Structure formats: structure tokens, C-alpha cells
CSV table of C-alpha atoms in Angstrom, one decimal:
chain,number,residue,atom,x,y,z
N,62,MET,CA,14.6,-23.1,22.7
N,63,SER,CA,15.6,-24.5,26.0
N,64,THR,CA,12.6,-26.2,27.4
N,65,GLU,CA,14.0,-29.9,28.0
N,66,PRO,CA,12.4,-31.3,24.7
N,67,SER,CA,9.5,-34.2,26.7
N,68,LYS,CA,6.9,-37.1,25.0
N,69,ALA,CA,4.3,-34.2,25.7
N,70,ASP,CA,6.4,-31.3,23.3
N,71,VAL,CA,4.3,-31.1,20.3
N,72,PRO,CA,7.0,-30.3,17.0
N,73,ILE,CA,6.0,-27.6,14.6
N,74,VAL,CA,6.9,-24.9,12.5
N,75,VAL,CA,6.0,-20.9,13.1
N,76,GLU,CA,6.4,-18.6,10.0
N,77,PHE,CA,6.6,-14.8,9.4
N,78,THR,CA,6.7,-13.8,6.9
N,79,GLY,CA,4.8,-10.2,5.3
N,80,GLY,CA,7.2,-7.9,7.4
N,81,LEU,CA,6.0,-9.8,11.1
N,82,GLU,CA,9.9,-11.4,10.8
N,83,LEU,CA,11.3,-9.0,12.7
N,84,LEU,CA,10.0,-8.9,15.4
N,85,PHE,CA,11.0,-11.9,15.8
N,86,SER,CA,15.1,-12.1,15.9
N,87,ASN,CA,14.4,-11.2,11.9
N,88,GLN,CA,14.8,-14.5,11.7
N,89,ARG,CA,11.2,-16.4,9.1
N,90,LYS,CA,11.4,-20.0,10.2
N,91,HIS,CA,11.0,-21.2,13.3
N,92,ARG,CA,10.7,-24.0,14.4
N,93,LEU,CA,9.5,-24.9,17.6
N,94,LEU,CA,8.8,-27.3,20.5
N,95,LEU,CA,4.7,-26.1,22.1
N,96,PRO,CA,3.8,-27.8,25.4
N,97,SER,CA,0.9,-29.9,24.8
N,98,SER,CA,-1.1,-28.7,27.4
N,99,GLY,CA,-2.1,-24.6,27.5
N,100,GLU,CA,-1.5,-23.0,30.7
N,101,LYS,CA,-4.5,-24.7,32.4
N,102,GLY,CA,-4.7,-27.8,30.9
N,103,GLN,CA,-6.0,-27.3,28.4
N,104,PRO,CA,-4.7,-28.7,25.2
N,105,ALA,CA,-2.1,-26.1,23.4
N,106,ASN,CA,-4.6,-24.8,20.1
N,107,THR,CA,-3.5,-21.7,18.5
N,108,ALA,CA,-4.8,-19.2,21.0
N,109,PHE,CA,-2.0,-20.7,23.5
N,110,LEU,CA,0.4,-20.9,21.4
N,111,VAL,CA,0.6,-17.4,19.8
N,112,ARG,CA,0.2,-16.7,24.2
N,113,TYR,CA,3.3,-18.5,24.0
N,114,LEU,CA,4.9,-16.9,21.2
N,115,CYS,CA,4.6,-13.6,22.8
N,116,GLU,CA,6.3,-14.2,25.3
N,117,ASN,CA,8.3,-17.3,24.9
N,118,VAL,CA,10.1,-16.7,21.0
N,119,MET,CA,9.2,-12.8,21.1
N,120,LYS,CA,12.0,-11.1,22.2
N,121,ASP,CA,10.6,-7.1,20.7
N,122,LYS,CA,9.3,-5.2,22.7
N,123,ARG,CA,6.2,-4.0,20.5
N,124,LYS,CA,3.7,-6.8,21.7
N,125,GLU,CA,0.9,-4.9,20.4
N,126,MET,CA,2.7,-5.9,16.8
N,127,PHE,CA,1.3,-8.9,17.0
N,128,ILE,CA,-0.9,-9.3,19.5
N,129,ILE,CA,-4.1,-7.3,20.4
N,130,ASP,CA,-7.0,-8.0,22.9
N,131,GLY,CA,-5.7,-11.6,23.9
N,132,THR,CA,-5.7,-11.9,19.9
N,133,VAL,CA,-3.5,-11.7,16.7
N,134,ARG,CA,-3.8,-8.9,15.4
N,135,PRO,CA,-6.5,-8.0,12.7
N,136,GLY,CA,-5.0,-7.8,9.5
N,137,ILE,CA,-2.6,-10.5,10.6
N,138,LEU,CA,-3.1,-13.4,8.5
N,139,VAL,CA,-2.5,-17.5,10.2
N,140,LEU,CA,-2.2,-20.1,8.1
N,141,ILE,CA,-2.3,-23.5,9.7
N,142,ASN,CA,-0.3,-26.2,7.3
N,143,ASP,CA,-1.3,-23.7,4.0
N,144,ALA,CA,-5.2,-23.3,5.1
N,145,ASP,CA,-7.0,-20.2,6.3
N,146,TRP,CA,-6.5,-21.2,10.4
N,147,GLU,CA,-11.4,-20.4,10.2
N,148,LEU,CA,-11.4,-23.5,7.3
N,149,GLU,CA,-9.6,-25.4,10.7
N,150,GLY,CA,-11.3,-24.3,13.8
N,151,GLY,CA,-10.0,-20.4,14.1
N,152,ASP,CA,-7.2,-19.7,17.6
N,153,GLN,CA,-9.5,-23.7,19.1
N,154,TYR,CA,-7.4,-25.6,16.5
N,155,GLU,CA,-6.1,-28.3,18.0
N,156,LEU,CA,-1.6,-28.6,17.5
N,157,LYS,CA,-0.6,-32.1,15.6
N,158,LYS,CA,2.7,-32.9,15.7
N,159,ASN,CA,4.7,-31.2,13.0
N,160,ASP,CA,1.9,-28.3,11.9
N,161,ASN,CA,2.8,-25.8,10.0
N,162,ILE,CA,1.1,-22.7,11.3
N,163,LEU,CA,2.2,-19.5,8.8
N,164,PHE,CA,1.8,-15.9,10.6
N,165,VAL,CA,1.7,-13.4,7.8
N,166,SER,CA,1.3,-9.3,8.3
N,167,THR,CA,-0.8,-7.8,5.6
N,168,LEU,CA,-0.3,-4.5,7.4
N,169,HIS,CA,3.3,-4.4,5.5
N,170,GLY,CA,3.8,-3.3,1.8
N,171,GLY,CA,7.1,-1.5,0.1
U,61,MET,CA,-11.2,-31.5,12.1
U,62,ALA,CA,-12.0,-33.2,8.3
U,63,PRO,CA,-10.3,-30.8,5.2
U,64,THR,CA,-13.0,-28.5,3.8
U,65,PRO,CA,-13.7,-29.3,0.2
U,66,CYS,CA,-13.5,-26.0,-2.3
U,67,GLU,CA,-16.8,-25.0,-3.3
U,68,LEU,CA,-16.6,-24.8,-6.1
U,69,CYS,CA,-15.0,-28.1,-7.8
U,70,LYS,CA,-16.2,-29.4,-4.5
U,71,THR,CA,-12.3,-31.8,-5.2
U,72,THR,CA,-9.6,-29.8,-3.4
U,73,ARG,CA,-9.4,-28.9,0.3
U,74,ALA,CA,-10.2,-25.7,0.7
U,75,LEU,CA,-7.3,-23.0,1.9
U,76,VAL,CA,-8.5,-19.3,1.5
U,77,VAL,CA,-11.7,-18.5,2.7
U,78,ARG,CA,-13.4,-15.1,1.2
U,79,PRO,CA,-13.0,-12.6,3.0
U,80,LYS,CA,-16.4,-10.9,0.6
U,81,ASN,CA,-19.3,-13.7,0.6
U,82,HIS,CA,-17.2,-16.8,3.3
U,83,GLN,CA,-17.1,-18.4,0.3
U,84,LYS,CA,-14.6,-21.4,0.7
U,85,LEU,CA,-12.0,-21.9,-2.0
U,86,CYS,CA,-9.5,-24.1,-3.3
U,87,LYS,CA,-5.6,-22.3,-4.1
U,88,THR,CA,-6.8,-22.9,-7.6
U,89,CYS,CA,-10.0,-21.4,-8.2
U,90,PHE,CA,-9.0,-19.0,-5.9
U,91,ILE,CA,-6.4,-17.8,-8.8
U,92,ASN,CA,-8.3,-17.9,-10.8
U,93,ILE,CA,-11.4,-16.0,-9.4
U,94,PHE,CA,-9.3,-13.1,-8.2
U,95,GLU,CA,-7.6,-12.7,-11.6
U,96,THR,CA,-11.5,-13.0,-12.8
U,97,GLU,CA,-12.5,-10.3,-11.2
U,98,ILE,CA,-9.6,-8.1,-12.2
U,99,HIS,CA,-10.3,-8.7,-15.3
U,100,ASN,CA,-14.2,-7.8,-14.7
U,101,THR,CA,-12.9,-5.2,-13.5
U,102,ILE,CA,-11.0,-4.3,-16.3
U,103,THR,CA,-13.1,-5.0,-19.2
U,104,ALA,CA,-16.6,-3.4,-17.2
U,105,ASN,CA,-14.6,-0.3,-16.5
U,106,SER,CA,-12.8,0.1,-20.4
U,107,LEU,CA,-9.4,0.2,-18.6
U,108,PHE,CA,-7.2,-0.4,-21.5
U,109,PHE,CA,-6.8,-0.4,-25.6
U,110,SER,CA,-5.5,-2.4,-27.1
U,111,GLY,CA,-1.5,-1.8,-28.4
U,112,GLU,CA,-2.1,0.5,-25.2
U,113,ARG,CA,1.6,1.2,-23.7
U,114,VAL,CA,0.8,0.7,-19.7
U,115,ALA,CA,3.0,1.7,-16.7
U,116,ILE,CA,3.1,-0.3,-13.8
U,117,GLY,CA,3.7,2.3,-10.7
U,118,ALA,CA,5.8,-0.4,-8.8
U,119,SER,CA,8.4,-0.8,-5.6
U,120,GLY,CA,9.1,-4.0,-4.8
U,121,GLY,CA,5.6,-4.2,-2.1
U,122,LYS,CA,2.5,-6.6,-2.6
U,123,ASP,CA,0.8,-5.1,-4.4
U,124,SER,CA,1.9,-4.0,-7.1
U,125,THR,CA,3.9,-7.2,-7.3
U,126,VAL,CA,0.5,-8.6,-7.6
U,127,LEU,CA,-0.9,-6.5,-9.9
U,128,ALA,CA,2.0,-6.8,-11.9
U,129,SER,CA,1.3,-10.6,-11.9
U,130,VAL,CA,-2.0,-10.2,-12.8
U,131,LEU,CA,-2.2,-8.3,-15.6
U,132,LYS,CA,1.0,-9.8,-17.7
U,133,THR,CA,-1.7,-13.2,-17.1
U,134,LEU,CA,-4.8,-11.1,-18.6
U,135,ASN,CA,-3.1,-10.0,-21.0
U,136,LYS,CA,-1.8,-12.9,-22.4
U,137,ARG,CA,-5.4,-14.9,-21.3
U,138,TYR,CA,-7.4,-12.6,-22.5
U,139,HIS,CA,-5.2,-11.0,-25.4
U,140,TYR,CA,-5.2,-7.8,-23.8
U,141,GLY,CA,-2.8,-6.2,-25.7
U,142,LEU,CA,-1.2,-4.6,-23.4
U,143,ASN,CA,2.5,-3.5,-24.3
U,144,LEU,CA,3.7,-3.7,-19.9
U,145,VAL,CA,6.4,-1.7,-18.5
U,146,LEU,CA,8.1,-1.2,-15.0
U,147,LEU,CA,8.4,1.6,-12.8
U,148,SER,CA,9.7,2.8,-10.2
U,149,ILE,CA,10.5,5.9,-7.6
U,150,ASP,CA,13.2,6.3,-6.4
U,151,GLU,CA,13.1,8.7,-3.4
U,152,GLY,CA,16.7,8.1,-2.0
U,153,ILE,CA,16.0,6.0,1.3
U,154,LYS,CA,18.6,4.1,2.7
U,155,GLY,CA,17.9,0.4,4.5
U,156,TYR,CA,14.1,0.6,2.4
U,157,ARG,CA,14.2,1.8,-1.7
U,158,ASP,CA,17.5,0.0,-2.2
U,159,ASP,CA,15.8,-2.5,-0.3
U,160,SER,CA,12.9,-2.4,-2.2
U,161,LEU,CA,13.8,-1.8,-5.5
U,162,GLU,CA,16.9,-4.5,-5.6
U,163,THR,CA,12.7,-6.3,-5.4
U,164,VAL,CA,12.2,-4.5,-8.5
U,165,LYS,CA,14.1,-5.8,-10.2
U,166,ARG,CA,13.8,-9.1,-9.8
U,167,ASN,CA,10.3,-8.8,-11.1
U,168,ALA,CA,11.3,-7.0,-14.1
U,169,VAL,CA,13.0,-10.4,-14.3
U,170,GLN,CA,10.1,-12.4,-12.9
U,171,TYR,CA,8.0,-11.1,-15.6
U,172,ASP,CA,10.0,-10.5,-18.5
U,173,MET,CA,8.9,-6.4,-19.0
U,174,PRO,CA,10.8,-2.9,-18.5
U,175,LEU,CA,12.1,-2.0,-16.4
U,176,GLU,CA,12.8,2.1,-15.6
U,177,ILE,CA,13.6,4.6,-12.1
U,178,VAL,CA,13.7,7.9,-11.8
U,179,GLY,CA,15.0,9.7,-9.0
U,180,TYR,CA,14.0,11.8,-6.6
U,181,ASP,CA,17.9,13.5,-6.8
U,182,GLU,CA,18.0,12.8,-10.9
U,183,LEU,CA,13.9,15.3,-11.0
U,184,TYR,CA,15.1,17.9,-7.6
U,185,GLY,CA,18.7,17.7,-6.9
U,186,TRP,CA,17.2,16.0,-3.5
U,187,THR,CA,17.0,12.3,-2.2
U,188,MET,CA,14.1,11.9,0.7
U,189,ASP,CA,17.6,11.0,3.2
U,190,GLN,CA,18.5,14.5,2.1
U,191,VAL,CA,15.0,16.4,2.6
U,192,VAL,CA,14.6,14.8,6.4
U,193,GLU,CA,17.7,15.8,6.4
U,194,GLN,CA,17.4,19.3,6.7
U,195,ILE,CA,13.1,19.4,7.5
U,196,GLY,CA,13.3,16.1,10.4
U,197,LYS,CA,11.0,14.0,10.4
U,198,LYS,CA,7.6,15.5,10.8
U,199,GLY,CA,6.1,16.0,7.8
U,200,ASN,CA,8.6,14.8,5.3
U,201,CYS,CA,6.0,12.6,3.4
U,202,THR,CA,4.4,15.9,2.2
U,203,TYR,CA,6.9,16.4,0.0
U,204,CYS,CA,7.8,12.7,-0.9
U,205,GLY,CA,4.2,12.3,-1.5
U,206,VAL,CA,4.1,16.1,-3.8
U,207,PHE,CA,7.6,14.8,-5.3
U,208,ARG,CA,6.6,11.1,-6.1
U,209,ARG,CA,3.0,12.2,-8.3
U,210,GLN,CA,5.6,14.1,-10.8
U,211,ALA,CA,8.0,11.9,-11.1
U,212,LEU,CA,4.8,8.6,-12.5
U,213,ASP,CA,3.9,11.6,-15.1
U,214,ARG,CA,7.7,12.6,-16.1
U,215,GLY,CA,9.1,8.6,-16.0
U,216,ALA,CA,5.9,7.4,-17.9
U,217,ALA,CA,6.5,10.2,-20.3
U,218,ARG,CA,9.9,9.7,-20.6
U,219,LEU,CA,9.2,6.2,-21.0
U,220,GLY,CA,6.2,7.6,-24.5
U,221,ILE,CA,3.7,5.9,-21.8
U,222,LYS,CA,0.2,7.1,-20.6
U,223,HIS,CA,-1.0,5.5,-18.2
U,224,VAL,CA,0.0,4.2,-15.5
U,225,VAL,CA,-2.3,1.7,-13.6
U,226,THR,CA,-1.1,2.0,-8.9
U,227,GLY,CA,-2.0,-0.9,-6.8
U,228,HIS,CA,-3.9,1.0,-4.6
U,229,ASN,CA,-6.4,-2.2,-3.5
U,230,ALA,CA,-10.3,-2.0,-1.7
U,231,ASP,CA,-8.1,-1.5,1.5
U,232,ASP,CA,-6.8,1.3,0.6
U,233,ILE,CA,-10.0,3.2,-0.6
U,234,ALA,CA,-12.4,1.7,1.7
U,235,GLU,CA,-9.6,3.8,4.7
U,236,THR,CA,-9.6,7.2,2.0
U,237,VAL,CA,-13.4,7.4,2.0
U,238,MET,CA,-13.2,6.7,5.9
U,239,MET,CA,-10.7,9.9,6.6
U,240,ASN,CA,-12.4,12.0,4.2
U,241,LEU,CA,-15.6,10.5,6.1
U,242,LEU,CA,-13.7,11.6,9.5
U,243,ARG,CA,-12.8,15.0,7.6
U,244,GLY,CA,-15.3,16.1,5.7
U,245,ASP,CA,-13.5,16.7,3.0
U,246,LEU,CA,-16.9,15.2,0.3
U,247,PRO,CA,-15.5,16.2,-2.9
U,248,ARG,CA,-12.0,14.5,-2.0
U,249,LEU,CA,-14.1,11.6,-1.0
U,250,ALA,CA,-15.3,11.7,-4.2
U,251,ARG,CA,-12.1,11.7,-6.3
U,252,ALA,CA,-11.3,9.0,-4.0
U,253,THR,CA,-13.8,6.5,-4.9
U,254,SER,CA,-12.9,7.1,-8.6
U,255,ILE,CA,-11.2,4.3,-11.0
U,256,VAL,CA,-9.6,6.3,-12.9
U,257,THR,CA,-7.8,10.0,-12.8
U,258,ALA,CA,-6.9,11.9,-15.3
U,259,SER,CA,-4.7,16.0,-14.0
U,260,ALA,CA,-5.4,18.8,-14.8
U,261,ALA,CA,-1.5,18.2,-14.6
U,262,SER,CA,-0.1,16.1,-16.8
U,263,ASP,CA,-2.2,14.0,-20.1
U,264,ILE,CA,-1.1,10.8,-18.3
U,265,LYS,CA,-3.7,9.1,-16.6
U,266,ARG,CA,-4.3,6.9,-13.9
U,267,SER,CA,-6.6,5.0,-12.2
U,268,LYS,CA,-6.3,1.2,-10.1
U,269,PRO,CA,-7.7,-1.9,-11.2
U,270,LEU,CA,-6.8,-3.7,-7.8
U,271,LYS,CA,-9.8,-1.7,-6.5
U,272,TYR,CA,-12.1,-3.8,-5.2
U,273,ALA,CA,-10.0,-6.6,-4.4
U,274,TYR,CA,-8.7,-6.8,-0.8
U,275,GLU,CA,-5.5,-6.9,0.8
U,276,LYS,CA,-6.2,-10.2,2.1
U,277,GLU,CA,-7.0,-11.7,-0.3
U,278,ILE,CA,-3.1,-10.0,-2.9
U,279,VAL,CA,-1.3,-11.8,0.0
U,280,TYR,CA,-3.6,-14.7,-0.8
U,281,TYR,CA,-2.2,-14.2,-3.9
U,282,ALA,CA,0.9,-13.6,-2.7
U,283,LEU,CA,1.1,-16.6,-0.9
U,284,HIS,CA,0.0,-19.2,-3.1
U,285,LYS,CA,1.8,-18.3,-6.6
U,286,GLY,CA,4.1,-17.3,-4.7
U,287,LEU,CA,5.0,-13.3,-5.5
U,288,ASP,CA,8.1,-11.9,-4.5
U,289,TYR,CA,7.5,-9.1,-3.4
U,290,PHE,CA,9.3,-6.7,-0.6
U,291,THR,CA,7.9,-5.9,3.0
U,292,THR,CA,10.0,-4.0,4.8
U,293,GLU,CA,8.6,0.0,6.3
U,294,CYS,CA,9.2,3.3,5.0
U,295,ILE,CA,11.7,4.0,8.3
U,296,TYR,CA,10.5,8.1,7.7
U,297,SER,CA,7.0,6.6,7.9
U,298,PRO,CA,5.5,8.4,11.2
U,299,GLU,CA,2.2,6.8,12.7
U,300,ALA,CA,-0.8,9.2,12.1
U,301,PHE,CA,-3.9,9.6,10.9
U,302,ARG,CA,-4.4,7.2,7.9
U,303,GLY,CA,-3.1,5.0,10.7
U,304,SER,CA,-6.1,5.2,13.6
U,305,ALA,CA,-9.0,4.4,9.5
U,306,ARG,CA,-6.2,1.6,9.1
U,307,THR,CA,-7.1,0.2,12.4
U,308,LEU,CA,-10.3,0.9,12.3
U,309,ILE,CA,-11.3,-0.6,7.8
U,310,LYS,CA,-9.0,-4.0,9.3
U,311,ASN,CA,-10.8,-5.0,13.4
U,312,LEU,CA,-14.7,-3.4,10.7
U,313,GLU,CA,-14.0,-6.4,8.7
U,314,LYS,CA,-12.9,-8.8,11.7
U,315,VAL,CA,-16.5,-8.4,13.1
U,316,ARG,CA,-18.0,-8.6,9.7
U,317,PRO,CA,-16.0,-9.3,6.4
U,318,SER,CA,-17.7,-7.7,3.4
U,319,ALA,CA,-17.7,-3.9,5.3
U,320,ILE,CA,-14.4,-3.6,3.2
U,321,LEU,CA,-16.2,-3.9,-0.5
U,322,ASP,CA,-19.3,-2.0,1.4
U,323,VAL,CA,-17.3,1.0,2.8
U,324,VAL,CA,-16.0,1.3,-1.0
U,325,ARG,CA,-19.6,1.1,-2.1
U,326,SER,CA,-20.6,4.0,0.3
U,327,GLY,CA,-18.4,6.0,-0.6
U,328,GLU,CA,-18.5,5.9,-3.9
U,329,ASP,CA,-23.0,6.1,-3.9
U,330,MET,CA,-22.2,9.1,-1.3
U,331,ALA,CA,-19.6,10.2,-4.1
U,332,ARG,CA,-22.9,10.5,-7.1
U,333,LEU,CA,-23.9,13.0,-4.8
U,334,VAL,CA,-21.1,15.7,-4.6
U,335,PRO,CA,-22.1,18.3,-7.5
U,336,GLU,CA,-19.7,17.6,-9.5
U,337,GLU,CA,-18.6,21.6,-9.3
U,338,VAL,CA,-17.6,20.2,-5.8
U,339,SER,CA,-15.4,16.8,-7.2
U,340,GLY,CA,-15.1,17.5,-10.7
U,341,VAL,CA,-16.4,14.3,-10.5
U,342,GLY,CA,-18.2,13.3,-14.0
U,343,LYS,CA,-21.8,11.3,-13.4
U,344,SER,CA,-20.4,8.0,-14.9
U,345,GLY,CA,-17.9,8.7,-11.7
U,346,LYS,CA,-15.4,6.5,-13.6
U,347,ASP,CA,-13.5,9.6,-15.6
U,348,ILE,CA,-12.3,12.7,-13.1
U,349,LEU,CA,-10.0,15.1,-12.9
U,350,VAL,CA,-7.8,15.5,-10.4
U,351,VAL,CA,-5.9,19.4,-9.7
U,352,GLU,CA,-2.5,19.4,-9.6
U,353,GLY,CA,-0.6,17.1,-7.0
U,354,GLU,CA,-3.6,15.4,-5.7
U,355,ALA,CA,-4.5,12.5,-7.3
U,356,GLU,CA,-3.2,9.3,-5.7
U,357,GLY,CA,1.0,8.4,-5.8
U,358,ALA,CA,2.2,5.2,-5.9
U,359,GLY,CA,5.7,3.4,-5.2
U,360,GLY,CA,5.9,3.0,-1.5
U,361,CYS,CA,5.4,5.1,2.0
U,362,GLY,CA,3.7,4.0,4.8
U,363,SER,CA,3.2,4.2,8.5
U,364,ALA,CA,4.4,3.7,11.5
U,365,ASN,CA,1.3,1.9,12.6
U,366,GLY,CA,2.5,-2.0,11.5
U,367,ARG,CA,1.3,-1.3,8.1
U,368,THR,CA,2.1,0.4,4.5
U,369,SER,CA,0.6,-0.2,1.7
U,370,GLY,CA,2.2,-0.6,-2.2
U,371,GLY,CA,1.3,2.8,-2.8
U,372,GLU,CA,-1.5,5.4,-1.3
U,373,MET,CA,0.1,6.4,1.8
U,374,ALA,CA,2.7,8.6,0.3
U,375,ASP,CA,-0.3,10.7,-1.3
U,376,MET,CA,-2.9,9.9,1.9
U,377,GLU,CA,-0.1,11.0,3.7
U,378,LYS,CA,0.5,14.3,2.2
U,379,GLN,CA,-3.4,14.8,1.8
U,380,LEU,CA,-4.1,14.6,5.8
U,381,LEU,CA,-0.5,16.6,6.4
U,382,GLU,CA,-1.8,19.9,3.9
U,383,ASN,CA,-5.5,19.1,5.9
U,384,GLU,CA,-4.0,19.9,9.5
U,385,LYS,CA,-1.8,22.9,8.1
U,386,SER,CA,-4.5,24.2,6.3
U,387,GLN,CA,-7.1,23.6,10.1
U,388,GLY,CA,-4.5,25.7,11.3
U,389,ASN,CA,-1.0,23.6,11.5
U,390,GLU,CA,0.5,27.1,9.8
U,391,MET,CA,2.7,24.3,9.5
U,392,GLU,CA,3.9,24.9,5.3
U,393,ILE,CA,3.2,28.2,4.2
U,394,THR,CA,3.2,27.8,0.4
U,395,LEU,CA,0.9,24.7,0.9
U,396,LYS,CA,-1.9,25.8,3.3
U,397,GLY,CA,-2.1,28.2,0.0
U,398,GLN,CA,-2.1,26.1,-2.7
U,399,LYS,CA,-4.7,24.9,-0.8
U,400,HIS,CA,-6.6,27.4,-0.4
U,401,ASP,CA,-6.0,27.9,-4.1
U,402,ARG,CA,-7.1,24.4,-5.1
U,403,ASN,CA,-10.5,24.9,-3.5
U,404,CYS,CA,-11.4,28.0,-4.2
U,405,LYS,CA,-10.7,26.9,-8.9
U,406,ASN,CA,-12.4,23.7,-7.3
U,407,LEU,CA,-15.7,25.5,-6.9
U,408,ASN,CA,-15.3,27.6,-10.8
U,409,ARG,CA,-14.4,25.9,-12.4
U,410,MET,CA,-16.1,23.8,-14.9
U,411,PRO,CA,-17.1,20.6,-14.3
U,412,ARG,CA,-15.4,17.4,-16.5
U,413,LYS,CA,-12.1,18.0,-17.8
U,414,LEU,CA,-10.1,21.3,-18.7
U,415,PRO,CA,-9.3,22.3,-21.7
U,416,LYS,CA,-5.6,22.6,-22.2
U,417,GLN,CA,-5.4,25.8,-22.0
U,418,GLN,CA,-5.9,26.2,-19.5
U,419,MET,CA,-3.1,24.5,-17.9
U,420,GLY,CA,0.5,26.0,-17.6
U,421,LYS,CA,3.9,25.3,-17.9
U,422,CYS,CA,6.5,25.8,-14.1
U,423,ALA,CA,8.6,28.8,-14.8
U,424,ARG,CA,10.2,26.7,-12.8
U,425,CYS,CA,10.5,23.3,-14.2
U,426,GLY,CA,8.5,23.5,-17.4
U,427,TYR,CA,6.3,20.7,-15.7
U,428,LEU,CA,3.1,21.2,-16.4
U,429,SER,CA,1.2,22.7,-13.0
U,430,SER,CA,-2.4,24.6,-12.6
U,431,GLN,CA,0.2,27.6,-11.4
U,432,ASP,CA,3.1,29.4,-12.4
U,433,ILE,CA,4.9,27.3,-10.1
U,434,CYS,CA,4.6,23.7,-10.0
U,435,LYS,CA,4.5,22.1,-6.5
U,436,ALA,CA,7.3,21.1,-6.6
U,437,CYS,CA,9.8,23.6,-6.9
U,438,MET,CA,7.9,25.2,-4.4
U,439,LEU,CA,8.9,22.9,-2.3
U,440,LEU,CA,12.2,23.0,-4.0
U,441,GLU,CA,12.3,25.9,-2.7
U,442,GLY,CA,12.1,26.6,0.8
U,443,LEU,CA,14.6,23.3,0.8
U,444,ASN,CA,17.3,24.7,-1.7
U,445,LYS,CA,17.0,27.9,0.5
U,446,ASN,CA,18.1,26.7,3.5
U,447,ARG,CA,21.3,24.6,1.5
U,448,PRO,CA,23.9,26.3,2.1
U,449,LYS,CA,23.6,26.8,5.0
U,450,THR,CA,23.4,23.2,5.7
U,451,GLN,CA,25.5,21.9,3.7
U,452,ILE,CA,28.8,24.2,5.3
U,453,GLN,CA,27.7,22.6,8.5
U,454,VAL,CA,28.4,19.3,7.7
U,455,SER,CA,30.9,19.7,6.1
U,456,VAL,CA,32.3,21.7,8.6
U,457,GLU,CA,31.9,18.7,11.4
U,458,ARG,CA,33.7,16.7,8.9
U,459,LYS,CA,36.7,18.6,8.6
U,460,THR,CA,36.9,18.8,12.1
U,461,VAL,CA,36.4,15.6,12.5
U,462,ILE,CA,39.1,13.9,9.7
U,463,GLN,CA,41.4,17.0,11.4
U,464,ARG,CA,41.3,15.1,14.9
């Protein structure tokens, strides 16, 4: 990322697997500095992270493979520090320093 | 937010929310309950007998990898006395199957199971790459599906094994129920819900131990156990009806997670209402007669809708294509005819299993078949007719290039 690190940025690790890595430069692990507040000054939560990833990290044009109706596509699991994001408040979870967010597609097989 | 404790052990941090009942579980309790439920499915349906040799249709994808891992664990824990073997099909798709087969080879080492690979090339003289080169991407899943079913049977026969298990999960079954409902295909709806299918075309039985397992939980299991599975889609998979059914199911799950198992149960209930002579299903709902080439395949195939599942795709795409064809898109005359034959047979057939004598052998390949010539040979005939022409064209082009 070209963004200048600032004190306010939240360093996190985002991982993609289950086929999603193909949409993210074929790279499983991404270290990011997420702005600490969202577009409207709200705290950076996972809903903002998903939009941020879509706009800033995802180079693949097929955005609908990752995001549908403004949120993660049904069939993609989101784990916050190994736990289902439902247990952590879903898309309202506010990201903290060194969080690990894992996106896993259940939609691919082999 | 304070960590949520596991609802079972009450001590460890919950990591998983079970879709079917919202139960919040830690990793250990989840893995334990997931395995126990598969064990319950196996015992409730008497899927295995002690000393049985069982081939796991292994594609390297999440479903069959989880199936192999769970069966390995249960076999040891509950002393099933099973002799487990991995059976993989090499469809001959470069950049897809060759990679996923590497995963299966690693699995064979990890699970300490023998691995048998059966290739379309050796069985039929055609790889899927060659088939697609000839017929194009449209409709190629029909070939793949027909070839796969025989290939699994032949692979099992080669090993002297009479039982193949596949990784079909609850989501797959729910999709199939929805698709057959949407098409008005009640006989198939009835057959698709069955956990065990016996085939008129072979003496090899198929079963689906993961039938009641959510895809979501299968992925959780694979993740939390750190299983090694392969996740690229088939490069030839088309966007199709199944993709829409899949999206529908996944959207339903989001609103109401229990919907998937509910659809499976509804499918089973509807199956009971379908007369035996139509469905070929006994009232027990467990043991089913499947007409040649019709049961679910295993191995990988997929839909470009961003989804491929561990094995059921090819078969469904095949069924889908057949169905579309039979509705008047005259794409594949041979199949259309077979579909018709099959339906007649379904209506006239005695319920339950056909006696062996009624099964003939394919006049071409000698494979068990309910028809004079088996479906694979019919498809091959069409392919082979055009082959010389194609080969000459190719070689001319190559020569031209070389000469330049």
C-alpha cells in the first residue's frame, strides 16, 4: 500500500483462502494499515474493511465475487481472530491493532 | 467484546456458530460434535459393515478431503474395521485436475491410504481437454459426468471394491432438491435425497456420509483441523442453472441458516410421496435404484458462478444439460433418446432392484449397461467420428508452423 503510515492507522493482517486469494492478486496474506476511521468518520469496522478491500486491494474486476449488496457475498465465511464474525459483532466489529481477519470461500471445490 | 464461551465445555472461547441451531462452540467441541454426527449418520443408516473395503471418491476438494479425514478418524475411534482407499479420477484438464491430483497424492500420504487414479485418457482415449477442443465448452460437462460415473465404477472394480463414498454435503442435496423442484422432476428429486444409491448399471454401491453436514461446517472443519485441500475451479465449468440454485440456497441460509437442512428434510418427505414405480425408491428411503449414468458423480466439476463443490457438480450439470436438451434444444440427439428410454423404463419398471439378468453388457465396451450400448460409448462414438478430421487439421497447422 502506498498510504503513508500514520499513528491513526490500524495494522492488521487480512487473509484470503478457499479460492478467494485468486481475486486478490493470488496472494493469501495481506498486511494492511487500515485507516482508523471510515468514510464518514465512523470507527473502522469490518463493514468498512470489506469496502476498503474492495476499493483498494482487490484488483480483480469481478467485485460481485466478493461483495454483494454492500456486504460479503453469501457463502464467504469471515473469521475474526479465528472466530466466526457472528461471535464478534459481525460487520460492526471495530478492528484493533494486529487483528487477523480471514475470508474463506465455501463456494469453491475441486 | 468479551469472548463468548463455548456452550458445551463452558471454558474455551467459542469460534464456531453452528448454522443449524446457532450453537456456539469452541474448536475442540465443534470438531468432536461434527465427527459424532457423521458417525451417527453412518450407524443410523448402516452404511458400512466390518471388514468392508470402501473407496473414497477423492477430488482434492474440501468435501472429499474432509470425508477422508473424518472416515479415517471414525474408523479408528469406533473400530469400523474398514479398509479405506482413495479413488481419484483424472479427467485430463491441465491447470486444474493435475493440480488437484497433487493434493490427493499428499492426502494419501497424510491419511496413510492407498490411492488409485483412473484417467479418462486410458479409459476412453480422450482427455477432457481434447473433448473440449472438439466440442467446445458448451455441453462438455455432459461428457465429463457420464465418463466420471463409469470411471469411478471401473476404478472401484479394478480395486475389487463394491462401495464408493462421495463428499456430497447438505448444501449440495438442498440445491439438487431445489433444482428438481424447479424443473418439476419428481423422480429425480426423490432419488437425489437418498443417502445410499445402488445402480442398475453396476454392482457398486454409492453413499453420502456427509449428506447432513453443512458446507459451512465442512469448511470450518477443514480450517480448524488444518486440512490440505484444493480450491481452484474447473476451467470449463459453465454458468448454469445450478449456480442459480446455489445462490438461492446460500441467500436462504443467510436469512435462515436452518433452511438448508429443512430443504433436505422436505426433499426426503416429498420423496416418500413419490410412488415407488416412479422414483425407484423403496419406502425406507434409503436404498435406491439408479438408472445407468444417473447417480451423482464424484470428483470435481463446477459452475463459474464462483462455486465448485467436491463432486456433485458434474452430475448435476449433466442432468441439467440433459434436461434442457429433452425440452427441445436439440443439442445431443443420443442423450435425448436415452432420456426418453429411461423415462419409459422408470414407469414400467418393477419397484426396487432390477434382477441382474435384466442388465446387459454394452456391446462395445462390455461394461454393464441397461442398454445395448452404454452412454459413454454413445458419446465416444460421436467424438470419434469427428476425430480424424480434427487431428489432421491440427497436425497440418503444426507442420505449417514448423516449416515457417
